[in-house]
């Protein structure tokens, strides 16, 4: 018999026992790949945790049959938990929902499209056994992605690292195994514009990389088109750095010095009586200063907009329901 509750807190309260490993996979329109994901993930987790695990699928308002597919998996496997969000909230919000629902001592964050190989869990577990708090997958290659995506991703991580004080490793996604204490810290961060891989880095403790080759999607296509990627990049930068806000001051100083020289030149021309012409230089100056002002206003706008959204304090996502099986009894007790 299924248990259906309507918020994550209730679900967590009902879980009296904690499994060794929680798997969290956000899913948006992944109907074609999910059964294969479930099969490979189950094989992989059984090898390291026996029967002591849960697999949480967060259905992020999918428009295809993802919800039904998860329900079918749930009917056949008591380790499965389904969280259905009320609509599409985006990858990071869906992941946040899943993370709030985990009761495991260790949590694996993984994409449901099989781009992150589930079989790496064993190697990650060994690193955590050896004392790591976070083991993050670092891509040494990316199968089946466009040159454009690879190049922009590379550029983005380099730019981010140059702007941000926190050591956010390059070429990583959210694919990682984290310990309960890291998860608790992560769950205590209420911010709306989330860049979870950066937030995990920000927490610190012992974080180690694990090189892997990122596979091609098993089925379907990416849900991160260019515009969404760009928005995600701005979230990342604004979430971790105020350096862009300072560009206004830098520009101001640089242009100010430039204009000082212009003033001297103008005064000189005035004194020498040759003060006509100058349309070209005047137009150029107006254009440069105008665009510098607009750019810096835009930057301020990005931060102000985020401040505004945060100030509303809305929940990050709305849960339609959480479905789990009555006989899903994770076996490990924790005092
Ligand atoms: N995803 C989601 N909500 C979204 C977009 C994506 O839950 O609005 C999930 C998706 O199903 C996948 C993961 O997030 O499991 C990563 O998305 P995707 O594979 O599209 O991104 P990419 O790997 O191309 O960066
Ligand atoms: Mg993917």
Tab-separated table of C-alpha atoms and ligand atoms in Angstrom:
chain	number	residue	atom	x	y	z
A	1	UNK	CA	0.000	0.000	0.000
A	2	UNK	CA	1.239	3.458	-0.879
A	3	UNK	CA	1.527	6.249	1.622
A	4	UNK	CA	0.701	9.630	0.176
A	5	UNK	CA	1.564	12.821	2.057
A	6	UNK	CA	1.438	16.376	0.846
A	7	UNK	CA	4.565	17.917	2.169
A	8	UNK	CA	8.130	16.875	2.638
A	9	UNK	CA	8.256	17.634	6.371
A	10	UNK	CA	5.480	15.125	6.998
A	11	UNK	CA	7.221	12.581	4.869
A	12	UNK	CA	10.490	12.984	6.748
A	13	UNK	CA	8.715	12.832	10.114
A	14	UNK	CA	7.188	9.510	9.165
A	15	UNK	CA	10.560	8.000	8.317
A	16	UNK	CA	11.635	6.474	11.579
A	17	UNK	CA	14.743	4.809	10.266
A	18	UNK	CA	17.600	6.066	8.199
A	19	UNK	CA	19.110	4.188	5.280
A	20	UNK	CA	22.831	4.242	4.622
A	21	UNK	CA	22.446	5.855	1.201
A	22	UNK	CA	19.830	8.158	-0.301
A	23	UNK	CA	19.876	8.637	-4.049
A	24	UNK	CA	18.332	11.870	-5.332
A	25	UNK	CA	17.473	12.205	-9.011
A	26	UNK	CA	15.535	15.193	-10.374
A	27	UNK	CA	13.512	14.281	-13.462
A	28	UNK	CA	11.969	16.473	-16.096
A	29	UNK	CA	10.541	14.667	-19.111
A	30	UNK	CA	12.702	11.602	-18.612
A	31	UNK	CA	10.118	8.889	-19.327
A	32	UNK	CA	12.299	7.100	-21.886
A	33	UNK	CA	15.376	6.702	-19.730
A	34	UNK	CA	14.007	6.181	-16.215
A	35	UNK	CA	13.567	2.378	-16.171
A	36	UNK	CA	17.146	1.945	-17.364
A	37	UNK	CA	18.344	4.492	-14.810
A	38	UNK	CA	16.497	2.654	-12.063
A	39	UNK	CA	18.001	-0.667	-13.132
A	40	UNK	CA	21.603	0.564	-13.277
A	41	UNK	CA	21.270	2.671	-10.126
A	42	UNK	CA	19.776	-0.225	-8.180
A	43	UNK	CA	22.593	-2.554	-9.262
A	44	UNK	CA	25.177	0.003	-8.242
A	45	UNK	CA	23.705	0.912	-4.875
A	46	UNK	CA	23.042	-2.697	-3.893
A	47	UNK	CA	26.710	-3.435	-4.239
A	48	UNK	CA	27.656	-0.849	-1.657
A	49	UNK	CA	24.611	-0.671	0.602
A	50	UNK	CA	22.834	-3.992	0.277
A	51	UNK	CA	19.214	-3.322	1.003
A	52	UNK	CA	19.922	-0.182	2.946
A	53	UNK	CA	19.039	2.632	0.555
A	54	UNK	CA	16.281	4.781	-0.918
A	55	UNK	CA	15.912	6.231	-4.396
A	56	UNK	CA	14.098	9.547	-4.463
A	57	UNK	CA	12.763	10.661	-7.835
A	58	UNK	CA	11.684	14.272	-7.976
A	59	UNK	CA	9.247	14.732	-10.814
A	60	UNK	CA	9.713	18.386	-11.702
A	61	UNK	CA	6.365	18.986	-13.388
A	62	UNK	CA	7.129	16.753	-16.364
A	63	UNK	CA	4.868	17.049	-19.390
A	64	UNK	CA	5.425	13.502	-20.563
A	65	UNK	CA	4.651	10.238	-18.750
A	66	UNK	CA	7.493	10.556	-16.234
A	67	UNK	CA	5.026	10.604	-13.344
A	68	UNK	CA	3.445	7.308	-14.414
A	69	UNK	CA	6.813	5.722	-15.087
A	70	UNK	CA	7.962	6.604	-11.564
A	71	UNK	CA	4.709	5.224	-10.180
A	72	UNK	CA	5.334	1.936	-11.973
A	73	UNK	CA	8.846	1.757	-10.557
A	74	UNK	CA	7.454	2.507	-7.121
A	75	UNK	CA	4.922	-0.278	-7.393
A	76	UNK	CA	7.687	-2.755	-8.112
A	77	UNK	CA	10.341	-1.479	-5.733
A	78	UNK	CA	9.784	-0.348	-2.169
A	79	UNK	CA	13.056	1.620	-2.152
A	80	UNK	CA	11.581	4.164	-4.509
A	81	UNK	CA	10.078	7.432	-3.294
A	82	UNK	CA	8.249	9.771	-5.657
A	83	UNK	CA	8.071	13.505	-5.039
A	84	UNK	CA	5.736	15.226	-7.452
A	85	UNK	CA	6.125	18.984	-7.635
A	86	UNK	CA	3.096	21.093	-8.510
A	87	UNK	CA	4.728	22.378	-11.735
A	88	UNK	CA	8.141	22.758	-13.299
A	89	UNK	CA	10.386	24.629	-10.864
A	90	UNK	CA	13.728	23.972	-12.533
A	91	UNK	CA	16.568	21.575	-11.905
A	92	UNK	CA	18.039	23.269	-8.839
A	93	UNK	CA	14.697	23.661	-7.063
A	94	UNK	CA	13.775	20.050	-7.844
A	95	UNK	CA	17.081	18.909	-6.463
A	96	UNK	CA	16.499	21.001	-3.347
A	97	UNK	CA	13.147	19.272	-2.836
A	98	UNK	CA	14.806	15.871	-3.086
A	99	UNK	CA	17.564	16.843	-0.677
A	100	UNK	CA	15.033	17.956	1.929
A	101	UNK	CA	13.392	14.542	1.757
A	102	UNK	CA	16.516	12.392	2.153
A	103	UNK	CA	16.983	10.498	5.347
A	104	UNK	CA	20.193	8.693	4.408
A	105	UNK	CA	23.530	8.966	6.171
A	106	UNK	CA	25.049	9.671	2.763
A	107	UNK	CA	23.393	11.252	-0.215
A	108	UNK	CA	24.161	10.763	-3.887
A	109	UNK	CA	23.046	13.590	-6.164
A	110	UNK	CA	22.739	12.299	-9.700
A	111	UNK	CA	21.039	13.263	-12.976
A	112	UNK	CA	18.325	10.892	-14.120
A	113	UNK	CA	19.469	10.906	-17.751
A	114	UNK	CA	22.406	8.537	-17.138
A	115	UNK	CA	24.984	11.152	-18.052
A	116	UNK	CA	26.473	10.537	-14.628
A	117	UNK	CA	27.341	6.831	-14.385
A	118	UNK	CA	25.668	5.300	-11.282
A	119	UNK	CA	28.474	2.733	-11.078
A	120	UNK	CA	30.811	5.423	-9.716
A	121	UNK	CA	28.969	5.289	-6.403
A	122	UNK	CA	31.291	2.514	-5.168
A	123	UNK	CA	34.409	4.625	-5.711
A	124	UNK	CA	32.718	7.615	-4.075
A	125	UNK	CA	31.735	5.536	-1.058
A	126	UNK	CA	35.350	4.456	-0.611
A	127	UNK	CA	36.484	8.089	-0.568
A	128	UNK	CA	33.891	8.914	2.084
A	129	UNK	CA	34.978	5.846	4.083
A	130	UNK	CA	38.485	7.326	3.898
A	131	UNK	CA	37.268	10.560	5.487
A	132	UNK	CA	35.911	12.756	2.705
A	133	UNK	CA	32.722	14.731	3.276
A	134	UNK	CA	32.074	15.461	-0.372
A	135	UNK	CA	33.196	13.457	-3.394
A	136	UNK	CA	32.385	15.384	-6.556
A	137	UNK	CA	32.499	14.041	-10.054
A	138	UNK	CA	34.887	16.013	-12.228
A	139	UNK	CA	34.394	15.545	-15.953
A	140	UNK	CA	37.467	14.593	-17.887
A	141	UNK	CA	35.442	14.240	-21.072
A	142	UNK	CA	31.904	14.796	-22.243
A	143	UNK	CA	30.294	12.455	-24.690
A	144	UNK	CA	27.483	13.522	-26.983
A	145	UNK	CA	27.532	17.231	-26.253
A	146	UNK	CA	28.041	20.000	-28.731
A	147	UNK	CA	31.376	21.779	-29.043
A	148	UNK	CA	29.495	24.945	-28.208
A	149	UNK	CA	28.250	23.567	-24.875
A	150	UNK	CA	31.678	22.224	-23.948
A	151	UNK	CA	33.386	25.486	-24.822
A	152	UNK	CA	30.871	27.728	-23.061
A	153	UNK	CA	30.905	25.489	-19.987
A	154	UNK	CA	34.707	25.698	-19.880
A	155	UNK	CA	34.721	29.468	-20.272
A	156	UNK	CA	32.012	29.844	-17.675
A	157	UNK	CA	33.855	27.856	-15.015
A	158	UNK	CA	37.062	29.804	-15.653
A	159	UNK	CA	35.193	33.115	-15.370
A	160	UNK	CA	33.388	31.987	-12.239
A	161	UNK	CA	36.601	30.913	-10.572
A	162	UNK	CA	38.205	34.252	-11.320
A	163	UNK	CA	35.302	36.164	-9.760
A	164	UNK	CA	34.496	34.088	-6.732
A	165	UNK	CA	36.396	33.695	-3.462
A	166	UNK	CA	35.050	30.211	-2.843
A	167	UNK	CA	37.015	27.432	-4.489
A	168	UNK	CA	34.398	26.129	-6.918
A	169	UNK	CA	36.100	23.361	-8.901
A	170	UNK	CA	35.971	23.583	-12.702
A	171	UNK	CA	34.101	21.090	-14.882
A	172	UNK	CA	31.810	19.713	-12.213
A	173	UNK	CA	28.072	19.305	-12.213
A	174	UNK	CA	25.939	18.442	-9.236
A	175	UNK	CA	26.936	14.773	-9.409
A	176	UNK	CA	28.399	14.079	-5.975
A	177	UNK	CA	28.196	12.021	-2.820
A	178	UNK	CA	27.846	14.062	0.371
A	179	UNK	CA	27.670	13.173	4.025
A	180	UNK	CA	24.775	13.913	6.317
A	181	UNK	CA	26.511	16.847	7.991
A	182	UNK	CA	27.084	18.515	4.630
A	183	UNK	CA	23.473	17.838	3.672
A	184	UNK	CA	22.174	19.377	6.904
A	185	UNK	CA	24.198	22.527	6.215
A	186	UNK	CA	22.991	22.645	2.628
A	187	UNK	CA	19.381	22.204	3.709
A	188	UNK	CA	19.743	25.119	6.079
A	189	UNK	CA	20.524	27.554	3.253
A	190	UNK	CA	17.296	29.266	2.223
A	191	UNK	CA	18.418	31.193	-0.864
A	192	UNK	CA	16.213	31.125	-3.945
A	193	UNK	CA	18.652	31.536	-6.778
A	194	UNK	CA	20.496	28.353	-6.143
A	195	UNK	CA	23.777	27.180	-7.554
A	196	UNK	CA	24.022	24.020	-5.525
A	197	UNK	CA	27.476	22.867	-6.620
A	198	UNK	CA	28.817	26.248	-5.465
A	199	UNK	CA	26.897	26.099	-2.198
A	200	UNK	CA	28.426	22.707	-1.457
A	201	UNK	CA	31.910	24.089	-2.156
A	202	UNK	CA	31.151	27.028	0.098
A	203	UNK	CA	30.486	24.662	3.021
A	204	UNK	CA	34.087	23.467	2.968
A	205	UNK	CA	35.214	20.397	4.983
A	206	UNK	CA	37.034	17.695	3.072
A	207	UNK	CA	36.000	17.729	-0.582
A	208	UNK	CA	37.732	15.485	-3.093
A	209	UNK	CA	37.324	15.087	-6.865
A	210	UNK	CA	36.654	11.876	-8.717
A	211	UNK	CA	37.512	11.969	-12.424
A	212	UNK	CA	34.971	10.501	-14.761
A	213	UNK	CA	33.885	10.514	-18.348
A	214	UNK	CA	30.511	12.096	-18.773
A	215	UNK	CA	28.345	9.909	-20.972
A	216	UNK	CA	25.852	10.965	-23.574
A	217	UNK	CA	22.217	11.140	-22.535
A	218	UNK	CA	20.541	7.744	-22.560
A	219	UNK	CA	17.409	9.251	-24.102
A	220	UNK	CA	15.805	12.624	-24.740
A	221	UNK	CA	17.518	15.986	-25.065
A	222	UNK	CA	19.031	18.504	-22.694
A	223	UNK	CA	16.755	20.879	-20.802
A	224	UNK	CA	19.429	23.517	-20.590
A	225	UNK	CA	19.219	25.563	-23.777
A	226	UNK	CA	21.534	28.547	-24.155
A	227	UNK	CA	19.272	31.083	-22.494
A	228	UNK	CA	18.688	28.917	-19.426
A	229	UNK	CA	22.416	28.247	-19.192
A	230	UNK	CA	23.057	31.970	-19.287
A	231	UNK	CA	20.551	32.605	-16.511
A	232	UNK	CA	22.122	29.831	-14.466
A	233	UNK	CA	25.536	31.425	-15.017
A	234	UNK	CA	24.285	34.796	-13.762
A	235	UNK	CA	22.784	33.038	-10.714
A	236	UNK	CA	26.144	31.455	-10.054
A	237	UNK	CA	28.111	34.667	-10.293
A	238	UNK	CA	25.676	36.862	-8.364
A	239	UNK	CA	25.178	34.163	-5.759
A	240	UNK	CA	28.828	34.072	-4.851
A	241	UNK	CA	30.393	37.375	-5.771
A	242	UNK	CA	29.760	41.105	-5.611
A	243	UNK	CA	32.683	41.825	-7.935
A	244	UNK	CA	30.367	42.775	-10.833
A	245	UNK	CA	28.850	45.478	-8.637
A	246	UNK	CA	32.298	46.923	-8.207
A	247	UNK	CA	32.775	47.223	-11.966
A	248	UNK	CA	30.801	50.452	-11.722
A	249	UNK	CA	33.503	51.917	-9.495
A	250	UNK	CA	36.311	50.605	-11.711
A	251	UNK	CA	34.681	51.980	-14.817
A	252	UNK	CA	34.001	55.246	-13.029
A	253	UNK	CA	37.638	55.655	-12.036
A	254	UNK	CA	38.967	54.656	-15.445
A	255	UNK	CA	36.606	56.926	-17.350
A	256	UNK	CA	37.193	59.672	-14.790
A	257	UNK	CA	40.936	59.623	-15.446
A	258	UNK	CA	40.245	59.655	-19.160
A	259	UNK	CA	37.970	62.639	-18.839
A	260	UNK	CA	40.558	64.540	-16.826
A	261	UNK	CA	42.831	64.363	-19.836
A	262	UNK	CA	39.966	65.388	-22.070
A	263	UNK	CA	39.328	68.443	-19.883
A	264	UNK	CA	42.944	69.507	-20.202
A	265	UNK	CA	42.744	69.016	-23.953
A	266	UNK	CA	39.463	70.926	-24.193
A	267	UNK	CA	40.769	73.819	-22.119
A	268	UNK	CA	43.907	73.884	-24.251
A	269	UNK	CA	41.865	74.063	-27.454
A	270	UNK	CA	39.642	76.763	-25.986
A	271	UNK	CA	42.619	78.877	-24.985
A	272	UNK	CA	44.200	78.500	-28.390
A	273	UNK	CA	40.899	79.508	-29.974
A	274	UNK	CA	40.363	76.353	-32.064
A	275	UNK	CA	37.096	75.034	-30.666
A	276	UNK	CA	34.935	73.914	-33.559
A	277	UNK	CA	35.030	70.371	-35.054
A	278	UNK	CA	34.997	67.611	-32.446
A	279	UNK	CA	31.753	65.896	-33.481
A	280	UNK	CA	33.448	62.508	-33.748
A	281	UNK	CA	35.128	62.647	-30.367
A	282	UNK	CA	32.026	64.037	-28.712
A	283	UNK	CA	29.780	61.313	-30.110
A	284	UNK	CA	32.296	58.627	-29.159
A	285	UNK	CA	32.496	59.893	-25.598
A	286	UNK	CA	28.732	60.074	-25.237
A	287	UNK	CA	28.378	56.520	-26.562
A	288	UNK	CA	31.080	55.082	-24.328
A	289	UNK	CA	29.786	56.725	-21.184
A	290	UNK	CA	26.179	55.926	-22.093
A	291	UNK	CA	26.846	52.239	-22.530
A	292	UNK	CA	29.045	52.048	-19.447
A	293	UNK	CA	26.176	53.536	-17.451
A	294	UNK	CA	23.639	51.132	-18.887
A	295	UNK	CA	25.846	48.125	-18.258
A	296	UNK	CA	26.448	49.044	-14.660
A	297	UNK	CA	22.760	49.824	-14.171
A	298	UNK	CA	22.005	46.378	-15.582
A	299	UNK	CA	24.408	44.768	-13.147
A	300	UNK	CA	22.838	46.636	-10.255
A	301	UNK	CA	19.453	45.522	-11.589
A	302	UNK	CA	20.491	41.855	-11.507
A	303	UNK	CA	21.371	42.108	-7.839
A	304	UNK	CA	18.394	44.263	-6.961
A	305	UNK	CA	16.029	41.839	-8.708
A	306	UNK	CA	17.429	38.945	-6.753
A	307	UNK	CA	17.203	40.897	-3.529
A	308	UNK	CA	13.561	41.592	-4.332
A	309	UNK	CA	12.773	37.959	-5.070
A	310	UNK	CA	14.511	36.842	-1.874
A	311	UNK	CA	12.606	39.413	0.152
A	312	UNK	CA	9.298	37.771	-0.745
A	313	UNK	CA	10.406	34.653	1.099
A	314	UNK	CA	8.265	32.372	-0.987
A	315	UNK	CA	8.895	28.660	-0.765
A	316	UNK	CA	11.388	27.352	-3.315
A	317	UNK	CA	8.932	24.831	-4.702
A	318	UNK	CA	5.438	23.503	-4.089
A	319	UNK	CA	4.925	19.810	-3.507
A	320	UNK	CA	1.897	18.126	-5.010
A	321	UNK	CA	2.507	14.895	-3.141
A	322	UNK	CA	5.135	12.505	-1.861
A	323	UNK	CA	4.427	8.855	-2.495
A	324	UNK	CA	6.237	6.009	-0.791
A	325	UNK	CA	5.505	2.410	0.043
A	326	UNK	CA	4.365	1.267	3.460
A	327	UNK	CA	6.794	-1.613	3.373
A	328	UNK	CA	9.715	0.630	2.537
A	329	UNK	CA	11.591	-0.075	5.698
A	330	UNK	CA	15.161	1.107	5.485
A	331	UNK	CA	17.014	-1.289	7.699
A	332	UNK	CA	19.571	0.763	9.554
A	333	UNK	CA	18.691	2.231	12.904
A	334	UNK	CA	20.260	5.427	14.032
A	335	UNK	CA	20.110	6.601	17.601
B	1	LIG	N1	15.814	18.653	-14.778
B	1	LIG	C1	14.782	18.994	-13.895
B	1	LIG	N2	14.050	20.141	-14.122
B	1	LIG	C2	14.311	20.960	-15.187
B	1	LIG	C3	15.366	20.618	-16.063
B	1	LIG	C4	16.099	19.464	-15.828
B	1	LIG	O1	14.523	18.286	-12.927
B	1	LIG	O2	13.598	21.972	-15.329
B	1	LIG	C5	16.589	17.414	-14.532
B	1	LIG	C6	16.731	16.496	-15.753
B	1	LIG	O3	15.665	15.591	-15.828
B	1	LIG	C7	18.061	15.816	-15.484
B	1	LIG	C8	18.849	16.883	-14.746
B	1	LIG	O4	17.905	17.793	-14.205
B	1	LIG	O5	17.928	14.688	-14.649
B	1	LIG	C9	19.842	17.603	-15.627
B	1	LIG	O6	19.165	18.188	-16.723
B	1	LIG	P1	19.704	18.064	-18.215
B	1	LIG	O7	20.187	16.679	-18.473
B	1	LIG	O8	18.650	18.577	-19.116
B	1	LIG	O9	20.923	19.078	-18.210
B	1	LIG	P2	22.385	18.861	-18.873
B	1	LIG	O10	22.876	17.528	-18.383
B	1	LIG	O11	22.162	18.871	-20.330
B	1	LIG	O12	23.187	20.013	-18.360
B	2	LIG	MG1	21.923	15.766	-18.714
